Amino acid sequence: MSESTLRIGLVLPDVMGTYGDGGNALVLRQRARMRGIDAEIIQITLDDEVPDSLDVYTLGGAEDYAQRLATRHLTRFPGLQRAADAGRPVLAICAAIQVLGHWYETSAGERVDGISLFDLTTSPQESRSIGELVTDPVVDGLTAPLSGFENHRGGSTLGDDARPLARVRHGVGNGVGDGTEGVVQGSVIGTYMHGPALARNPELADHLLARALGTDSLAPLDLPEVERLRKERLAVGRRG
């Protein structure tokens, strides 16, 4: 691997990969390589310290016990926090949002301290949110609707230092009744969308890639199959 290789950190796939969210790292690698950019995925497991020198990081969903393991590991090895402080992009999916917040409450009612990359807290909703989720982004650099599959019991309340990723068109989103979905704070983006999210939302993938590469824009990719997937999933959300 050369110094010019884009290094994509797949963080704790052994415990934070319940819903196939490791596919987000694969999407980033493939979209980079299709543009002639060398890219490699660095897997960071519970056996590894978390490096602070990678170019972009992804974390996936998990259940309560796995969340606890991930929280302990990221607290013990705070490389992700240092990377975020340095402005490196991070994508957090579902339970990872909760781990990156100030605290989250488990289904058993226990409150667990997070790592505070997000100014948010998470408590259980009355019922589980399951189904297609379609939203309209409200952050600079994103214009296309976002879609994914949500499956979570947690409801995340954003504090003053955090802002939502999107407004819900169909589905539940953050689950606190304000019509918001996801969270953005600094270079860190969180969403409750599985799918994997970046396979269904190429604009979001390229947004993260551009930031990792230190550029304002990337050469477009002509991928009709991706557009077909997007249209199909958005249509499912409208029918739902």
C-alpha positions as a Markdown table, in Angstrom:
| # | Residue | x | y | z |
|---|---|---|---|---|
| 1 | Met | 0.0 | 0.0 | 0.0 |
| 2 | Ser | 1.5 | 3.3 | -1.1 |
| 3 | Glu | 1.4 | 6.6 | 0.7 |
| 4 | Ser | -1.1 | 7.8 | -2.0 |
| 5 | Thr | -3.6 | 5.0 | -1.2 |
| 6 | Leu | -6.9 | 6.1 | 0.2 |
| 7 | Arg | -7.3 | 4.3 | 3.5 |
| 8 | Ile | -10.8 | 3.4 | 4.5 |
| 9 | Gly | -11.3 | 2.3 | 8.1 |
| 10 | Leu | -13.9 | -0.4 | 8.7 |
| 11 | Val | -14.3 | 0.0 | 12.5 |
| 12 | Leu | -15.1 | -3.1 | 14.6 |
| 13 | Pro | -16.9 | -5.2 | 11.9 |
| 14 | Asp | -16.6 | -8.1 | 14.3 |
| 15 | Val | -19.2 | -6.5 | 16.7 |
| 16 | Met | -20.7 | -3.6 | 14.7 |
| 17 | Gly | -21.7 | -5.3 | 11.5 |
| 18 | Thr | -25.1 | -6.9 | 12.2 |
| 19 | Tyr | -26.9 | -5.6 | 9.2 |
| 20 | Gly | -24.2 | -5.8 | 6.5 |
| 21 | Asp | -23.1 | -2.2 | 7.0 |
| 22 | Gly | -19.6 | -3.2 | 6.2 |
| 23 | Gly | -20.8 | -2.8 | 2.6 |
| 24 | Asn | -20.4 | 0.9 | 3.0 |
| 25 | Ala | -16.6 | 0.5 | 3.1 |
| 26 | Leu | -16.8 | -1.6 | -0.1 |
| 27 | Val | -18.8 | 1.1 | -1.8 |
| 28 | Leu | -16.3 | 3.8 | -0.9 |
| 29 | Arg | -13.4 | 1.6 | -2.2 |
| 30 | Gln | -15.1 | 0.7 | -5.4 |
| 31 | Arg | -16.2 | 4.3 | -6.2 |
| 32 | Ala | -12.7 | 5.5 | -5.6 |
| 33 | Arg | -11.1 | 2.8 | -7.8 |
| 34 | Met | -13.6 | 3.4 | -10.6 |
| 35 | Arg | -12.1 | 6.9 | -10.7 |
| 36 | Gly | -8.5 | 5.6 | -10.9 |
| 37 | Ile | -7.9 | 6.3 | -7.2 |
| 38 | Asp | -6.1 | 3.5 | -5.3 |
| 39 | Ala | -8.1 | 2.6 | -2.2 |
| 40 | Glu | -7.8 | -0.1 | 0.5 |
| 41 | Ile | -10.0 | -1.1 | 3.4 |
| 42 | Ile | -8.4 | -1.4 | 6.8 |
| 43 | Gln | -10.4 | -3.6 | 9.2 |
| 44 | Ile | -10.1 | -2.6 | 12.8 |
| 45 | Thr | -11.3 | -5.3 | 15.2 |
| 46 | Leu | -11.5 | -5.8 | 18.9 |
| 47 | Asp | -7.9 | -7.1 | 18.7 |
| 48 | Asp | -6.6 | -3.8 | 17.3 |
| 49 | Glu | -6.0 | -0.3 | 18.5 |
| 50 | Val | -8.0 | 2.3 | 16.5 |
| 51 | Pro | -5.6 | 4.3 | 14.3 |
| 52 | Asp | -6.1 | 8.1 | 14.0 |
| 53 | Ser | -4.3 | 8.4 | 10.6 |
| 54 | Leu | -6.8 | 6.8 | 8.1 |
| 55 | Asp | -8.6 | 8.9 | 5.5 |
| 56 | Val | -12.3 | 8.0 | 6.2 |
| 57 | Tyr | -14.0 | 5.7 | 8.7 |
| 58 | Thr | -17.2 | 3.7 | 8.7 |
| 59 | Leu | -19.1 | 2.0 | 11.6 |
| 60 | Gly | -22.2 | -0.2 | 11.4 |
| 61 | Gly | -25.1 | -1.3 | 13.5 |
| 62 | Ala | -25.3 | -3.7 | 16.4 |
| 63 | Glu | -27.3 | -5.1 | 19.3 |
| 64 | Asp | -27.0 | -4.0 | 22.9 |
| 65 | Tyr | -24.2 | -6.3 | 24.0 |
| 66 | Ala | -22.1 | -5.5 | 20.9 |
| 67 | Gln | -22.7 | -1.8 | 21.4 |
| 68 | Arg | -21.3 | -2.1 | 24.9 |
| 69 | Leu | -18.2 | -3.9 | 23.6 |
| 70 | Ala | -17.7 | -1.3 | 20.9 |
| 71 | Thr | -18.1 | 1.6 | 23.4 |
| 72 | Arg | -15.5 | 0.1 | 25.7 |
| 73 | His | -13.0 | -0.4 | 22.9 |
| 74 | Leu | -13.4 | 3.1 | 21.4 |
| 75 | Thr | -13.0 | 4.6 | 24.9 |
| 76 | Arg | -9.9 | 2.6 | 25.5 |
| 77 | Phe | -8.4 | 3.4 | 22.1 |
| 78 | Pro | -9.6 | 6.9 | 21.1 |
| 79 | Gly | -8.1 | 7.0 | 17.6 |
| 80 | Leu | -11.5 | 7.6 | 16.1 |
| 81 | Gln | -12.0 | 10.7 | 18.3 |
| 82 | Arg | -8.6 | 12.1 | 17.3 |
| 83 | Ala | -9.4 | 11.5 | 13.6 |
| 84 | Ala | -12.7 | 13.3 | 13.9 |
| 85 | Asp | -11.1 | 16.2 | 15.7 |
| 86 | Ala | -8.6 | 16.4 | 12.8 |
| 87 | Gly | -11.5 | 16.7 | 10.4 |
| 88 | Arg | -11.4 | 13.2 | 8.9 |
| 89 | Pro | -14.9 | 12.0 | 7.7 |
| 90 | Val | -16.7 | 9.3 | 9.7 |
| 91 | Leu | -19.9 | 7.5 | 8.8 |
| 92 | Ala | -21.9 | 6.0 | 11.7 |
| 93 | Ile | -24.9 | 3.8 | 11.1 |
| 94 | Cys | -27.8 | 3.1 | 13.5 |
| 95 | Ala | -26.3 | 1.8 | 16.8 |
| 96 | Ala | -23.1 | 3.5 | 16.0 |
| 97 | Ile | -24.9 | 6.9 | 16.3 |
| 98 | Gln | -25.8 | 5.9 | 19.8 |
| 99 | Val | -22.2 | 4.8 | 20.7 |
| 100 | Leu | -20.9 | 8.1 | 19.4 |
| 101 | Gly | -23.3 | 10.1 | 21.5 |
| 102 | His | -23.1 | 11.2 | 25.1 |
| 103 | Trp | -25.1 | 8.2 | 26.4 |
| 104 | Tyr | -27.6 | 5.6 | 25.3 |
| 105 | Glu | -30.1 | 3.6 | 27.3 |
| 106 | Thr | -30.3 | -0.1 | 26.6 |
| 107 | Ser | -33.5 | -2.1 | 26.3 |
| 108 | Ala | -33.0 | -3.2 | 29.9 |
| 109 | Gly | -33.1 | 0.4 | 31.0 |
| 110 | Glu | -29.4 | 0.8 | 31.8 |
| 111 | Arg | -27.7 | 4.0 | 30.7 |
| 112 | Val | -24.3 | 3.6 | 29.1 |
| 113 | Asp | -21.8 | 6.5 | 28.5 |
| 114 | Gly | -20.8 | 7.0 | 24.8 |
| 115 | Ile | -17.7 | 8.7 | 23.4 |
| 116 | Ser | -19.4 | 12.1 | 22.8 |
| 117 | Leu | -18.5 | 12.6 | 19.1 |
| 118 | Phe | -22.2 | 13.6 | 18.7 |
| 119 | Asp | -24.0 | 16.0 | 21.0 |
| 120 | Leu | -27.0 | 13.6 | 21.4 |
| 121 | Thr | -28.6 | 11.1 | 23.7 |
| 122 | Thr | -30.6 | 8.0 | 22.9 |
| 123 | Ser | -33.5 | 6.5 | 24.8 |
| 124 | Pro | -35.9 | 3.6 | 23.8 |
| 125 | Gln | -38.9 | 4.5 | 21.8 |
| 126 | Glu | -42.3 | 3.0 | 22.7 |
| 127 | Ser | -42.2 | 0.7 | 19.7 |
| 128 | Arg | -39.5 | -0.4 | 17.3 |
| 129 | Ser | -39.1 | 1.4 | 14.0 |
| 130 | Ile | -38.9 | -1.0 | 11.1 |
| 131 | Gly | -39.3 | -0.3 | 7.4 |
| 132 | Glu | -38.3 | 1.8 | 4.4 |
| 133 | Leu | -37.0 | 5.3 | 5.2 |
| 134 | Val | -37.0 | 8.1 | 2.7 |
| 135 | Thr | -35.6 | 11.6 | 3.6 |
| 136 | Asp | -34.6 | 14.9 | 2.1 |
| 137 | Pro | -31.1 | 16.0 | 3.1 |
| 138 | Val | -30.7 | 19.4 | 4.8 |
| 139 | Val | -26.9 | 19.7 | 4.8 |
| 140 | Asp | -24.7 | 21.5 | 2.3 |
| 141 | Gly | -23.4 | 19.2 | -0.5 |
| 142 | Leu | -26.3 | 16.8 | -0.6 |
| 143 | Thr | -29.4 | 17.4 | -2.8 |
| 144 | Ala | -30.8 | 14.0 | -3.8 |
| 145 | Pro | -33.3 | 12.2 | -1.6 |
| 146 | Leu | -31.8 | 9.6 | 0.8 |
| 147 | Ser | -33.3 | 6.1 | 1.3 |
| 148 | Gly | -32.5 | 3.1 | 3.5 |
| 149 | Phe | -34.0 | 0.5 | 5.7 |
| 150 | Glu | -34.4 | 1.4 | 9.4 |
| 151 | Asn | -34.6 | -1.1 | 12.2 |
| 152 | His | -34.1 | 0.4 | 15.6 |
| 153 | Arg | -35.7 | 0.9 | 19.0 |
| 154 | Gly | -33.6 | 3.9 | 20.0 |
| 155 | Gly | -34.8 | 7.5 | 19.7 |
| 156 | Ser | -32.0 | 10.0 | 19.4 |
| 157 | Thr | -32.4 | 13.6 | 20.7 |
| 158 | Leu | -29.9 | 16.1 | 19.2 |
| 159 | Gly | -28.3 | 18.8 | 21.3 |
| 160 | Asp | -27.3 | 22.3 | 20.2 |
| 161 | Asp | -24.0 | 21.3 | 18.7 |
| 162 | Ala | -25.5 | 18.7 | 16.4 |
| 163 | Arg | -27.8 | 19.1 | 13.4 |
| 164 | Pro | -29.9 | 16.6 | 11.5 |
| 165 | Leu | -28.8 | 15.0 | 8.3 |
| 166 | Ala | -32.3 | 15.1 | 6.7 |
| 167 | Arg | -36.0 | 15.6 | 7.1 |
| 168 | Val | -38.2 | 12.5 | 7.0 |
| 169 | Arg | -40.5 | 12.1 | 4.0 |
| 170 | His | -41.5 | 8.5 | 4.8 |
| 171 | Gly | -40.6 | 6.5 | 7.9 |
| 172 | Val | -39.6 | 7.4 | 11.4 |
| 173 | Gly | -36.0 | 8.6 | 11.5 |
| 174 | Asn | -34.5 | 9.7 | 14.8 |
| 175 | Gly | -37.7 | 8.7 | 16.5 |
| 176 | Val | -38.3 | 11.7 | 18.8 |
| 177 | Gly | -41.2 | 13.2 | 17.0 |
| 178 | Asp | -39.5 | 16.2 | 15.3 |
| 179 | Gly | -39.4 | 14.7 | 11.7 |
| 180 | Thr | -35.6 | 14.6 | 11.6 |
| 181 | Glu | -33.2 | 11.8 | 10.6 |
| 182 | Gly | -29.6 | 11.3 | 11.3 |
| 183 | Val | -27.0 | 13.7 | 12.6 |
| 184 | Val | -24.1 | 15.8 | 11.4 |
| 185 | Gln | -21.4 | 17.3 | 13.6 |
| 186 | Gly | -18.1 | 18.4 | 12.2 |
| 187 | Ser | -16.8 | 15.8 | 9.8 |
| 188 | Val | -19.0 | 13.0 | 11.4 |
| 189 | Ile | -22.3 | 11.9 | 9.8 |
| 190 | Gly | -24.7 | 9.5 | 11.3 |
| 191 | Thr | -27.9 | 7.9 | 9.9 |
| 192 | Tyr | -30.3 | 5.1 | 10.9 |
| 193 | Met | -30.4 | 3.9 | 7.2 |
| 194 | His | -29.1 | 0.4 | 6.4 |
| 195 | Gly | -29.0 | -0.9 | 2.9 |
| 196 | Pro | -26.0 | -0.5 | 3.0 |
| 197 | Ala | -26.7 | 3.2 | 3.0 |
| 198 | Leu | -23.9 | 4.2 | 0.6 |
| 199 | Ala | -25.0 | 1.6 | -2.0 |
| 200 | Arg | -28.4 | 3.2 | -2.1 |
| 201 | Asn | -27.1 | 6.8 | -1.8 |
| 202 | Pro | -24.2 | 7.4 | -4.2 |
| 203 | Glu | -24.2 | 11.2 | -3.6 |
| 204 | Leu | -23.6 | 10.6 | 0.1 |
| 205 | Ala | -20.8 | 8.2 | -0.7 |
| 206 | Asp | -19.1 | 10.7 | -3.0 |
| 207 | His | -19.6 | 13.4 | -0.3 |
| 208 | Leu | -17.6 | 11.4 | 2.1 |
| 209 | Leu | -15.0 | 10.4 | -0.6 |
| 210 | Ala | -14.5 | 14.1 | -1.6 |
| 211 | Arg | -13.9 | 15.1 | 2.0 |
| 212 | Ala | -11.5 | 12.2 | 2.5 |
| 213 | Leu | -9.5 | 13.2 | -0.6 |
| 214 | Gly | -9.6 | 16.9 | 0.2 |
| 215 | Thr | -11.4 | 18.0 | -2.9 |
| 216 | Asp | -14.7 | 19.9 | -3.5 |
| 217 | Ser | -15.9 | 17.6 | -6.3 |
| 218 | Leu | -15.3 | 14.3 | -8.0 |
| 219 | Ala | -15.6 | 13.2 | -11.6 |
| 220 | Pro | -19.2 | 11.7 | -12.1 |
| 221 | Leu | -19.7 | 8.0 | -12.5 |
| 222 | Asp | -22.2 | 6.7 | -15.1 |
| 223 | Leu | -23.7 | 3.7 | -13.3 |
| 224 | Pro | -27.3 | 2.9 | -14.6 |
| 225 | Glu | -27.7 | 0.0 | -12.3 |
| 226 | Val | -27.2 | 2.2 | -9.2 |
| 227 | Glu | -29.9 | 4.6 | -10.5 |
| 228 | Arg | -32.2 | 1.7 | -11.1 |
| 229 | Leu | -31.7 | 0.6 | -7.5 |
| 230 | Arg | -32.4 | 4.1 | -6.3 |
| 231 | Lys | -35.6 | 4.5 | -8.2 |
| 232 | Glu | -36.8 | 1.1 | -7.0 |
| 233 | Arg | -36.1 | 1.8 | -3.4 |
| 234 | Leu | -37.6 | 5.3 | -3.5 |
| 235 | Ala | -40.7 | 3.9 | -5.1 |
| 236 | Val | -41.0 | 1.3 | -2.4 |
| 237 | Gly | -40.8 | 4.1 | 0.2 |
| 238 | Arg | -43.6 | 6.1 | -1.6 |
| 239 | Arg | -45.8 | 3.0 | -1.7 |
| 240 | Gly | -45.2 | 2.2 | 1.9 |
